[in-house]
XYZ file of C-alpha atoms in Angstrom:
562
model
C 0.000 0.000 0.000
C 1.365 3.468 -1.047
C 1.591 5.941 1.839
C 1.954 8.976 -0.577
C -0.579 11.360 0.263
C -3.741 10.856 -2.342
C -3.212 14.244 -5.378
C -5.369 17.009 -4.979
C -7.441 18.416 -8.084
C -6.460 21.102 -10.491
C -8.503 23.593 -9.181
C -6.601 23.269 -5.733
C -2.931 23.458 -7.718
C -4.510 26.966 -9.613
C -5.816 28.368 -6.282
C -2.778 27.511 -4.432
C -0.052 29.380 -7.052
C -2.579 32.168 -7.169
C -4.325 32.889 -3.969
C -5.681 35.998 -4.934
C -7.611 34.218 -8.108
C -6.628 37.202 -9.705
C -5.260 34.731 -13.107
C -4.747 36.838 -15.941
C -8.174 37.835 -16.302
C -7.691 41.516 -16.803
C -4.602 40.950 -19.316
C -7.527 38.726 -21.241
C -9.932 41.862 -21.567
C -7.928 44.196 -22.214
C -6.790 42.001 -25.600
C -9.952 43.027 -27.992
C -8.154 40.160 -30.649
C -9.367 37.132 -27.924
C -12.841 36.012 -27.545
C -12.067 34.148 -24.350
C -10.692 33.578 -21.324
C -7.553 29.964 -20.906
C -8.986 26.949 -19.088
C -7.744 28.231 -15.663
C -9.011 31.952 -15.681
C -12.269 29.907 -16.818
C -12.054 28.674 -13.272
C -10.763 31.922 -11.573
C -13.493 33.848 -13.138
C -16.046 31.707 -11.048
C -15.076 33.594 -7.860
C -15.975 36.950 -9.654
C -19.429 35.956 -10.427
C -18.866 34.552 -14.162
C -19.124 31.797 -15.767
C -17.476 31.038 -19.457
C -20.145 29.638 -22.007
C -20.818 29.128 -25.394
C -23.866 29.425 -27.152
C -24.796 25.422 -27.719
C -27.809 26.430 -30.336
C -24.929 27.145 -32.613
C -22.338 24.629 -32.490
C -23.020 22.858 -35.230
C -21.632 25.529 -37.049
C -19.514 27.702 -34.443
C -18.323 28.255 -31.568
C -19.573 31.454 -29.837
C -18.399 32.173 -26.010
C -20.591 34.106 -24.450
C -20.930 35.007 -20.405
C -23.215 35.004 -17.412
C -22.931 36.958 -15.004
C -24.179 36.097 -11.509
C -25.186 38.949 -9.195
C -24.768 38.923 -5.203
C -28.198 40.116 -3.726
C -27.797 39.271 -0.030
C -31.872 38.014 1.452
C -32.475 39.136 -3.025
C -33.372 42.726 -2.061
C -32.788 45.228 -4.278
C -33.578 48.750 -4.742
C -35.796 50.030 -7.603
C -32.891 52.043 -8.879
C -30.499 48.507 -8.710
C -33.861 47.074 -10.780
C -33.256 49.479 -13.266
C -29.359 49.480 -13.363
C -29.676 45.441 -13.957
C -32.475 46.135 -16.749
C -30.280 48.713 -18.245
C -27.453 46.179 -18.284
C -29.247 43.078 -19.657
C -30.675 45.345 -22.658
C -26.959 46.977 -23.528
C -24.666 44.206 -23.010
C -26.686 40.742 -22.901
C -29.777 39.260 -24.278
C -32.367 41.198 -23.000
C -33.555 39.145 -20.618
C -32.877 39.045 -16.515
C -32.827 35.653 -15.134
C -33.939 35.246 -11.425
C -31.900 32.138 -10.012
C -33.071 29.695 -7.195
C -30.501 31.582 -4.789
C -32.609 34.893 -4.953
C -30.218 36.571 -7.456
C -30.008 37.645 -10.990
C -27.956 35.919 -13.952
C -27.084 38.068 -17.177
C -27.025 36.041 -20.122
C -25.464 36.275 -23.451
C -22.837 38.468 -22.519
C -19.475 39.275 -24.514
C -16.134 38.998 -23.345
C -15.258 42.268 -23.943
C -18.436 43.471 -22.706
C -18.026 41.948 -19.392
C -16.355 44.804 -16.998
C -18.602 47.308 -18.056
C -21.766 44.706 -16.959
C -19.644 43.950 -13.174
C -18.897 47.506 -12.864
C -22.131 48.990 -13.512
C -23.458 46.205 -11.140
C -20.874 47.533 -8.669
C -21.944 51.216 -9.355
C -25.635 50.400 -8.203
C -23.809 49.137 -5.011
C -24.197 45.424 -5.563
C -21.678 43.208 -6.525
C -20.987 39.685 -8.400
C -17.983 38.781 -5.946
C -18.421 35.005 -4.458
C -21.613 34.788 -6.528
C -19.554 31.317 -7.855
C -16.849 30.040 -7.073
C -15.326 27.656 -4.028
C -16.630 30.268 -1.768
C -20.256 30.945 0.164
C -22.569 31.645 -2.181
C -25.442 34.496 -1.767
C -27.123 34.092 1.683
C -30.867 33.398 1.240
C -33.287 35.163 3.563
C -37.378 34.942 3.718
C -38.618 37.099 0.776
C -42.290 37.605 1.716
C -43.179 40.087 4.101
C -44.096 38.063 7.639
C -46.670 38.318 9.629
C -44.368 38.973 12.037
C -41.767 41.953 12.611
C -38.651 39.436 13.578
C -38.109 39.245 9.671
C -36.317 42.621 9.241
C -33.841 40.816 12.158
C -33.625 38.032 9.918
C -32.697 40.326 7.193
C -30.073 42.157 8.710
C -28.479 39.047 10.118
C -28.579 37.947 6.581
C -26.565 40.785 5.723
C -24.511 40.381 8.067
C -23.267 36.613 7.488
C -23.044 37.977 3.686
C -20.278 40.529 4.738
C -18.968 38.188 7.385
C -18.485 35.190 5.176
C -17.249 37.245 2.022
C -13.905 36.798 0.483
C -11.010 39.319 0.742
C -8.955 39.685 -2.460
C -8.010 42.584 -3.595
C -8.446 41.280 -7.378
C -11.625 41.883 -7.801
C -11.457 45.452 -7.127
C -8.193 46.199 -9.272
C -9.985 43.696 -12.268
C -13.239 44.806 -12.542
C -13.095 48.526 -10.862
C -9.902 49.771 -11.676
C -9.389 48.212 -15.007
C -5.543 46.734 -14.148
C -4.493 42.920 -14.178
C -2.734 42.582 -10.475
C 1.190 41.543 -10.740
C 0.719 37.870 -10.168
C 4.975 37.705 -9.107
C 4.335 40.698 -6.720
C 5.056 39.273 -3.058
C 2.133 40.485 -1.807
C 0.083 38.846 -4.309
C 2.379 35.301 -4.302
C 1.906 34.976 -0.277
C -1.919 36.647 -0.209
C -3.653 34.321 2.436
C -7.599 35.156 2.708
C -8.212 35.904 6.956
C -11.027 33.191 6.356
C -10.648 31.324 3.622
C -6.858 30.992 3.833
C -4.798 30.287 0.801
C -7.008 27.444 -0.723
C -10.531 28.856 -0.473
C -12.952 25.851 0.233
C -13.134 22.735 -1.471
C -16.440 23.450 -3.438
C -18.933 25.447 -3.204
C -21.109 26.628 0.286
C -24.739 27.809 0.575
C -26.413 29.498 3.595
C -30.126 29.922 4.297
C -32.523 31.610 6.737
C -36.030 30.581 6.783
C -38.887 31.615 9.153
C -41.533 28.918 10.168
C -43.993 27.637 9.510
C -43.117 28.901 6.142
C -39.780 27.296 4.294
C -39.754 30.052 0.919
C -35.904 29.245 0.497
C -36.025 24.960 1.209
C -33.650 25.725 4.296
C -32.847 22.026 4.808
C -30.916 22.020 1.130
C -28.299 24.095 2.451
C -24.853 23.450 3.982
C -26.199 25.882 6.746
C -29.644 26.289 7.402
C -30.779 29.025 10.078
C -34.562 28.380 10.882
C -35.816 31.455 13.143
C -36.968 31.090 16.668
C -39.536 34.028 17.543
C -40.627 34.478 20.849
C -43.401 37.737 21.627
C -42.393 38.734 17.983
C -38.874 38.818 19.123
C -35.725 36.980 17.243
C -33.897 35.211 20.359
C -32.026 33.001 18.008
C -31.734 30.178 15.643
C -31.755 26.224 15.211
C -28.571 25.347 13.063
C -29.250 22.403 10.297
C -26.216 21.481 8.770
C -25.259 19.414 5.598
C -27.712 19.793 3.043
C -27.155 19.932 -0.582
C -28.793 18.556 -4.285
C -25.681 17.802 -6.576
C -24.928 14.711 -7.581
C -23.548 13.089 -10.611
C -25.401 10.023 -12.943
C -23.783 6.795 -12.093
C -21.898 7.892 -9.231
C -23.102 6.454 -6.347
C -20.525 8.427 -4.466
C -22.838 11.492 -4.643
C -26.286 12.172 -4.161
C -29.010 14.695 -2.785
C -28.792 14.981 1.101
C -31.072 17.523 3.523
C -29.508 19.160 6.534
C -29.197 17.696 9.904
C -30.675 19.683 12.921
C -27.614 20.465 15.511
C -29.483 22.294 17.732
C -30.202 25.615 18.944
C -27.910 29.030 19.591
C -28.316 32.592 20.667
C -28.672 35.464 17.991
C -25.215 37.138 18.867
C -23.224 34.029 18.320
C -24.531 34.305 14.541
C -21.516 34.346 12.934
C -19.416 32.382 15.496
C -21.093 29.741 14.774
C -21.352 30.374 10.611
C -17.922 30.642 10.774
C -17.342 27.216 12.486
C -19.189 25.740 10.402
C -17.668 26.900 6.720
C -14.140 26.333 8.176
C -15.474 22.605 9.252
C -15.456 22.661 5.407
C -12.458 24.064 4.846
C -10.791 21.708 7.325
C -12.541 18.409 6.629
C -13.830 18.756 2.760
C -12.519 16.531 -0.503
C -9.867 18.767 -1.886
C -8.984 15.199 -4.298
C -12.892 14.567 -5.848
C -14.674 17.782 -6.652
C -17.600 15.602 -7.155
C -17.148 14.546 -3.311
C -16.230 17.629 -1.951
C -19.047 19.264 -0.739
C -19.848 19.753 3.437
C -22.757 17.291 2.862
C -20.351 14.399 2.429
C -18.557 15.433 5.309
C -21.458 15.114 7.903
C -23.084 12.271 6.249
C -19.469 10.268 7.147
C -18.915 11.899 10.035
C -22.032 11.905 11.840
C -24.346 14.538 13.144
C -22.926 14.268 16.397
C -19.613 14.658 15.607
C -20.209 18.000 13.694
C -21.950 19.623 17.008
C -18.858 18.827 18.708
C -16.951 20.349 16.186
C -19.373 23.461 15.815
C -19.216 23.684 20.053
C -15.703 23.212 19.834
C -15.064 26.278 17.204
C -17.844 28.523 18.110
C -16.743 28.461 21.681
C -20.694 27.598 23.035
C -22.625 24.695 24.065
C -25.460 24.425 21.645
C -28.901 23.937 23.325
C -31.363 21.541 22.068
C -33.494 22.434 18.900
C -36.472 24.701 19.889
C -39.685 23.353 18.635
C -40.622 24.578 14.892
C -42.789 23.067 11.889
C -42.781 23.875 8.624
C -45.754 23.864 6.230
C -45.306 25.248 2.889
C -42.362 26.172 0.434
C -44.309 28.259 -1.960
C -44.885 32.013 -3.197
C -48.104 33.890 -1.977
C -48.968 35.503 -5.152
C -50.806 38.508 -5.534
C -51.668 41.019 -3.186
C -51.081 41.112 0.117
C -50.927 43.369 3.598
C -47.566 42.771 5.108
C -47.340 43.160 9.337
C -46.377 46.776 9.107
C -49.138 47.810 7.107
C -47.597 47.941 3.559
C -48.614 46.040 0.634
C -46.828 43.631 -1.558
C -47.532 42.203 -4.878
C -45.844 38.896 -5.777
C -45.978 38.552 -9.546
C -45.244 34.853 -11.299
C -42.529 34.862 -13.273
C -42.016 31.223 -15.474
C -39.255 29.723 -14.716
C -37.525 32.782 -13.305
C -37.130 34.216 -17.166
C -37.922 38.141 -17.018
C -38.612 39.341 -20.421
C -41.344 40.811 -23.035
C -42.990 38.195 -24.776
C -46.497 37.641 -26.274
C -48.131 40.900 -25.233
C -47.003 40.265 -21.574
C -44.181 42.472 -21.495
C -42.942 42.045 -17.851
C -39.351 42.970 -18.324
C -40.768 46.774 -19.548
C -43.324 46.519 -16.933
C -41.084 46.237 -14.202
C -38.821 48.688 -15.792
C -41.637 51.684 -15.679
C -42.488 50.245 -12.139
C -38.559 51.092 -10.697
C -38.774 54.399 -12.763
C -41.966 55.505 -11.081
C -42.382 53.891 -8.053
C -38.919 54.680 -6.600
C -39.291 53.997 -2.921
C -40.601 50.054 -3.841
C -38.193 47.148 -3.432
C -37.818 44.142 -5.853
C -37.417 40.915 -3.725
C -36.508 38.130 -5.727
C -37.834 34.726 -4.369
C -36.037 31.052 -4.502
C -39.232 30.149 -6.048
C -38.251 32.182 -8.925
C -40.721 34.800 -8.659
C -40.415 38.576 -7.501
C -41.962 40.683 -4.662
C -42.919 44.491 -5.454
C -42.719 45.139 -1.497
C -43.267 48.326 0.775
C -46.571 49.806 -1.489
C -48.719 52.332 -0.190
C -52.415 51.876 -0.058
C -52.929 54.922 -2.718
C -50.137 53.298 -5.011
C -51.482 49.723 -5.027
C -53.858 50.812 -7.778
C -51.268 52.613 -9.390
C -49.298 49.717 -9.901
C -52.154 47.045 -11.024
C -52.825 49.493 -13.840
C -49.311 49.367 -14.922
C -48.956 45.780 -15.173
C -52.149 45.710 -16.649
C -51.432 48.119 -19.625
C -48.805 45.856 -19.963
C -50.395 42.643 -19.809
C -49.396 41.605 -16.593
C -51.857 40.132 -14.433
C -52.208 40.770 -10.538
C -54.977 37.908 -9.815
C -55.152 34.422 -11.398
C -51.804 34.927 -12.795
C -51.053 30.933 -13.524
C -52.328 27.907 -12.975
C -51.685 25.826 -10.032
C -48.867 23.786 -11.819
C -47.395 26.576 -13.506
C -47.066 28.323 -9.832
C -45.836 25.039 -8.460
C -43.191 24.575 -11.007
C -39.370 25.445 -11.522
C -36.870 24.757 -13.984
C -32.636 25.599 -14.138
C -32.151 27.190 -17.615
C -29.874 24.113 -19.008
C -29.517 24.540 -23.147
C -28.771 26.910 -24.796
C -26.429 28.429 -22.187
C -24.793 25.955 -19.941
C -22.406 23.964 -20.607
C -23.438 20.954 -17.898
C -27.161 20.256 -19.900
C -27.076 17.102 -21.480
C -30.997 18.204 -22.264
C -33.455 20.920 -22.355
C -35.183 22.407 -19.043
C -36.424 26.055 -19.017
C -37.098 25.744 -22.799
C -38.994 22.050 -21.952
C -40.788 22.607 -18.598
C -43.756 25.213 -19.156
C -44.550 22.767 -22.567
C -44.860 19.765 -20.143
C -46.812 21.329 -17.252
C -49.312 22.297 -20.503
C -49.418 18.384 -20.947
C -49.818 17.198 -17.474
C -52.108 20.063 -16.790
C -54.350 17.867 -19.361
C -53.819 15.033 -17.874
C -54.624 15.839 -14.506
C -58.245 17.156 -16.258
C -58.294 13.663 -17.619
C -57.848 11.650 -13.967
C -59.881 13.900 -11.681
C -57.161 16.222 -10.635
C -57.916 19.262 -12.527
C -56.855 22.641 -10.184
C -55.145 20.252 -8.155
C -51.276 21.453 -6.786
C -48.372 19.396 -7.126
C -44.980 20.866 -7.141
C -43.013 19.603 -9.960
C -39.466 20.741 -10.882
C -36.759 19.433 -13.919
C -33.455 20.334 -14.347
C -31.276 19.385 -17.468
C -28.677 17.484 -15.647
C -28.424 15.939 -11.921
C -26.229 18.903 -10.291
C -30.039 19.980 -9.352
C -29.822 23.741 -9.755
C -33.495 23.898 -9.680
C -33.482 21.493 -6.169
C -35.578 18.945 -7.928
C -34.418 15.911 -5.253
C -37.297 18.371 -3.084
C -40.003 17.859 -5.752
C -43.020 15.783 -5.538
C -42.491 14.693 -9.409
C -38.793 16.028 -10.826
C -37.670 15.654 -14.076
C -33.624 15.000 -14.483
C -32.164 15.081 -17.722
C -30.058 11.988 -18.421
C -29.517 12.604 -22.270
C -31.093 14.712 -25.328
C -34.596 13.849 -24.451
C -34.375 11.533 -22.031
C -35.539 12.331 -18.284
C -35.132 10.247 -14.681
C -38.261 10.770 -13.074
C -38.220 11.467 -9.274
C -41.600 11.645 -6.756
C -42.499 11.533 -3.541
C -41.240 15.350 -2.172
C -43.460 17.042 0.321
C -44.703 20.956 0.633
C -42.745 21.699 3.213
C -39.275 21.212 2.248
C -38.661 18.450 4.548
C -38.206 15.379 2.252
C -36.617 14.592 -0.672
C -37.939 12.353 -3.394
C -36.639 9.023 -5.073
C -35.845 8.026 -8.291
C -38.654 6.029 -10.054
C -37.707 5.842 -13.228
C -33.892 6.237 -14.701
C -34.917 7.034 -18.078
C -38.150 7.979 -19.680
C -38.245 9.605 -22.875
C -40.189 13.010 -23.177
C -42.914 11.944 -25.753
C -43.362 9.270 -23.136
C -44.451 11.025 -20.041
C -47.849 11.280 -19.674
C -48.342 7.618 -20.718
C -45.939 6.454 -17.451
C -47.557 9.262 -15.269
C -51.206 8.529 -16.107
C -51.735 5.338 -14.130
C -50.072 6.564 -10.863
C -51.856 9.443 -11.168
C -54.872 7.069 -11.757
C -54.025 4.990 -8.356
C -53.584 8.405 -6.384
C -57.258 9.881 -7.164
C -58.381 6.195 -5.990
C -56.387 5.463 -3.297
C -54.883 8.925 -1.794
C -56.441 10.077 2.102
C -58.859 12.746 2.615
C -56.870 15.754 1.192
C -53.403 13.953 0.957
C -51.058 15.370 -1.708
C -49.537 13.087 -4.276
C -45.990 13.462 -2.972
C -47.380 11.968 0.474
C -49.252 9.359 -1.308
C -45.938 8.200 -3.299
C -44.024 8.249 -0.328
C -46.701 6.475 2.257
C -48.015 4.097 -0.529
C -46.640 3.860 -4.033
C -42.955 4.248 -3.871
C -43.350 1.564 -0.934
C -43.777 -1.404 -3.704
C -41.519 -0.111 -6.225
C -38.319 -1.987 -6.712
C -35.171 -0.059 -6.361
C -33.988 1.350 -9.843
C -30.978 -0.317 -11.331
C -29.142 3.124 -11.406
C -30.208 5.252 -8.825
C -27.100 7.373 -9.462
């Protein structure tokens, strides 16, 4: 047996040599001749928010790189001026359209290389920014976007802010790239020996989400996070926060290795050891993570090996605290409230459905414009973007709620009975054209197939009824469809696993039913469970309880469940 230490991955040699994962990224923009960035600024440009593409509609006959550009929207609140900065942007440099993500953030898409600084830096100007938006670094820190019934969310928000600044990386690279214009002297000593105060030299090994949620309602699916923060309110007060730890949805086809995995509850902790203990737990990460498998390297592998127990001594250990037992809390619903509604303080808020998280004029609704005219003239709203997809028009007046239904109307926008129950219940990661991981279509597929099981619900009795149902067009599950109650995972052009048996609140994942099902082929393998459920569900049971109580019970295991 060898005792030579096992080799780390590429990505740990790069970040190693260059700790400030500065690469040669601003020598690459400034040359106008080169339409894209080497293999290892490719992965250096992940920490600033980007990620290379190409457009995959057109390879047949070229190769075109194009970017996206990930914004950083802490709890996704922005200003209606950063609303119309980000509009501005998408209609100069990209393709029009603004993409709301699952992480409560915007993606630019179609964006040229040597477009790309003026898109950060204008982002930057409206005083957001795309640094850590990818990258092996924590990603943006989800908050509750609806208004609560309850005043303890503006504490929620602010604490989301503040694990957002806490948690952020330290380079100076970003600054001199994107702001400044000037590619950083990579032999500079400074530069050569630059050691991150949190991060250290290395970064992380992959990736690292963190989410707050507010019961009973779970709007950011808290429990697919590597740290999830679930508010405990007491007289309307925030006294602290149960820690769940090791959740996460990637996982790779045929790699039994990885797979979906929800967070375990640690316990609970007092509000002002916040970022103690968020801190703990990222360098637990940083200490324990695969830096030799990037496929194995998230926290969730970690704690699944480790044990639950072992983590809370770890988390005690580093947070310097004892962490109480879990205060009671119950979750029932991961969805949007659409429409109108009065928030605690008195305000209104209008959540508006947005398909698949794709803002942009098309077929007389023209919601990009819309929202546009909305940030112009309504400049005290904010624009909360949802992990649902969606987006909140929050703090309206009583004498501008009219204001803005006419708006969106002249627009055709609606404000009531804006989709149907699937279409509100469904979510999709934008796979082809645009990234490079699809091995099939999603965004493009999904609102095409909710049309088709929408008619064959009708056809089985279950016409208006809600089932959340999710697809993504590869298993890194962007669009968390392991949480669905039927998820569609693309295995190859056309070709879908099928996954049921999720739940409304957030607190189960699914299985795999079937590993490949071709798209043509849907309805006819969906119609008879759906069948069995009208027949044999309980008295309002959904049909991810029924698969999970009854159906998925007497299925046998599929051959590749990886």
């Amino acid at each position: 047996m060898s005792d030579e230490a096992p080799k780390l991955t590429h990505n740990e040699d790069i970040k190693s040599a260059i700790p400030t994962v500065a690469g040669t990224i601003a020598a690459t923009i400034a040359d106008a001749g080169v339409d894209h960035f080497s293999h290892d600024d490719y992965e250096f440009l992940k920490f600033h928010g980007c990620y290379q593409q190409d457009d995959r509609d057109l390879r047949k006959t070229e190769k075109k790189y194009i970017m996206m550009v990930r914004s950083r929207v802490p709890g996704g609140v922005m200003t209606s001026n950063q609303w119309k900065t980000f509009d501005q942007l998408s209609a100069d440099y990209g393709n029009n359209t603004l993409r709301i993500t699952t992480r409560q953030t915007i993606q630019f898409h179609g964006i040229l290389k040597n477009n790309l600084r003026a898109v950060i830096k204008g982002i930057n100007d409206s005083l957001l920014s795309t640094l850590a938006a990818c990258g092996d670094v924590n990603r943006n820190v989800l908050a509750p976007p609806t208004p609560a019934q309850t005043g303890a969310r503006d504490e929620v928000y602010e604490d989301c802010k503040t694990i957002a600044l806490a948690l952020a990386p330290q380079t100076t690279a970003y600054h001199s790239i994107w702001i400044d214009g000037v590619q950083l002297n990579l032999d500079a000593a400074e530069n050569k020996s630059f050691v991150d105060p949190l991060y250290g030299k290395t970064y992380l090994p992959r990736k690292f989400k963190v989410a707050f949620a507010i019961p009973p309602v779970n709007d950011v699916d808290v429990f697919t996070n590597d740290i999830g923060l679930i508010a405990v309110v007491e007289n309307g007060k925030l006294v602290g926060y149960n820690l769940a730890v090791g959740g996460g949805m990637g996982r790779s086809h045929g790699n039994v290795q990885t797979f979906p995995r929800l967070a375990d509850v640690l316990g609970f902790f007092p509000r002002e050891k916040l970022v103690d203990v968020a801190k703990a737990v990222l360098t637990i990460h940083h200490d324990f993570g695969d830096r030799t498998n990037r496929k194995h390297a998230r926290l969730k592998y970690v704690i699944e090996e480790r044990g639950a127990d072992w983590a809370r001594t770890e988390v005690e250990k580093r947070a310097n605290l004892k962490l109480a037992a879990a205060r009671e809390y119950k979750f029932t619903s991961m969805s949007d409230l659409l429409g109108w509604h009065q928030a605690a303080d008195g305000k209104w808020f209008l959540t508006l459905f947005v398909e698949t998280g794709r803002v942009k004029d098309v077929n007389g609704r023209t919601l990009k414009t819309a929202l546009r005219e909305v940030s112009e003239k309504f400049t005290g709203l904010e624009f909360r973007l949802t992990t649902n997809q969606n987006i909140i028009l929050a703090n309206v007046g009583l004498h501008e709620k009219a204001e803005v239904t006419a708006l969106l109307a002249k627009h055709g926008v609606k404000t009531d009975n804006q989709a149907s129950v699937l279409h509100a219940a469904s979510m999709a990661c934008p796979a082809l054209p645009t990234c490079g991981l699809a091995l099939t279509e999603s965004e493009r597929m999904l609102p095409g197939l909710v049309d088709r099981l929408e008619k064959l619900c009708a056809e089985v009795g279950l016409a208006g009824e809600e089932i959340i149902i999710r697809s993504t067009g590869c298993p890194n599950g962007c669009a968390r469809p392991y949480m669905a109650e039927i998820a569609f995972v693309g295995k190859a052009p056309g070709r879908y696993q099928v996954w049921l048996g999720g739940n409304a609140p957030g607190t189960r994942l699914n299985r795999i039913w079937k590993d490949v099902v071709k798209d043509p082929e849907i309805e006819n393998e969906l119609r008879p469970v759906l069948a069995r459920f009208v027949k044999e569900r309980n008295k309002g049971e959904r049909f991810g309880d029924w698969c999970d109580r009854v159906f998925l019970q007497e299925q046998q295991p599929a051959a590749v469940a990886n």
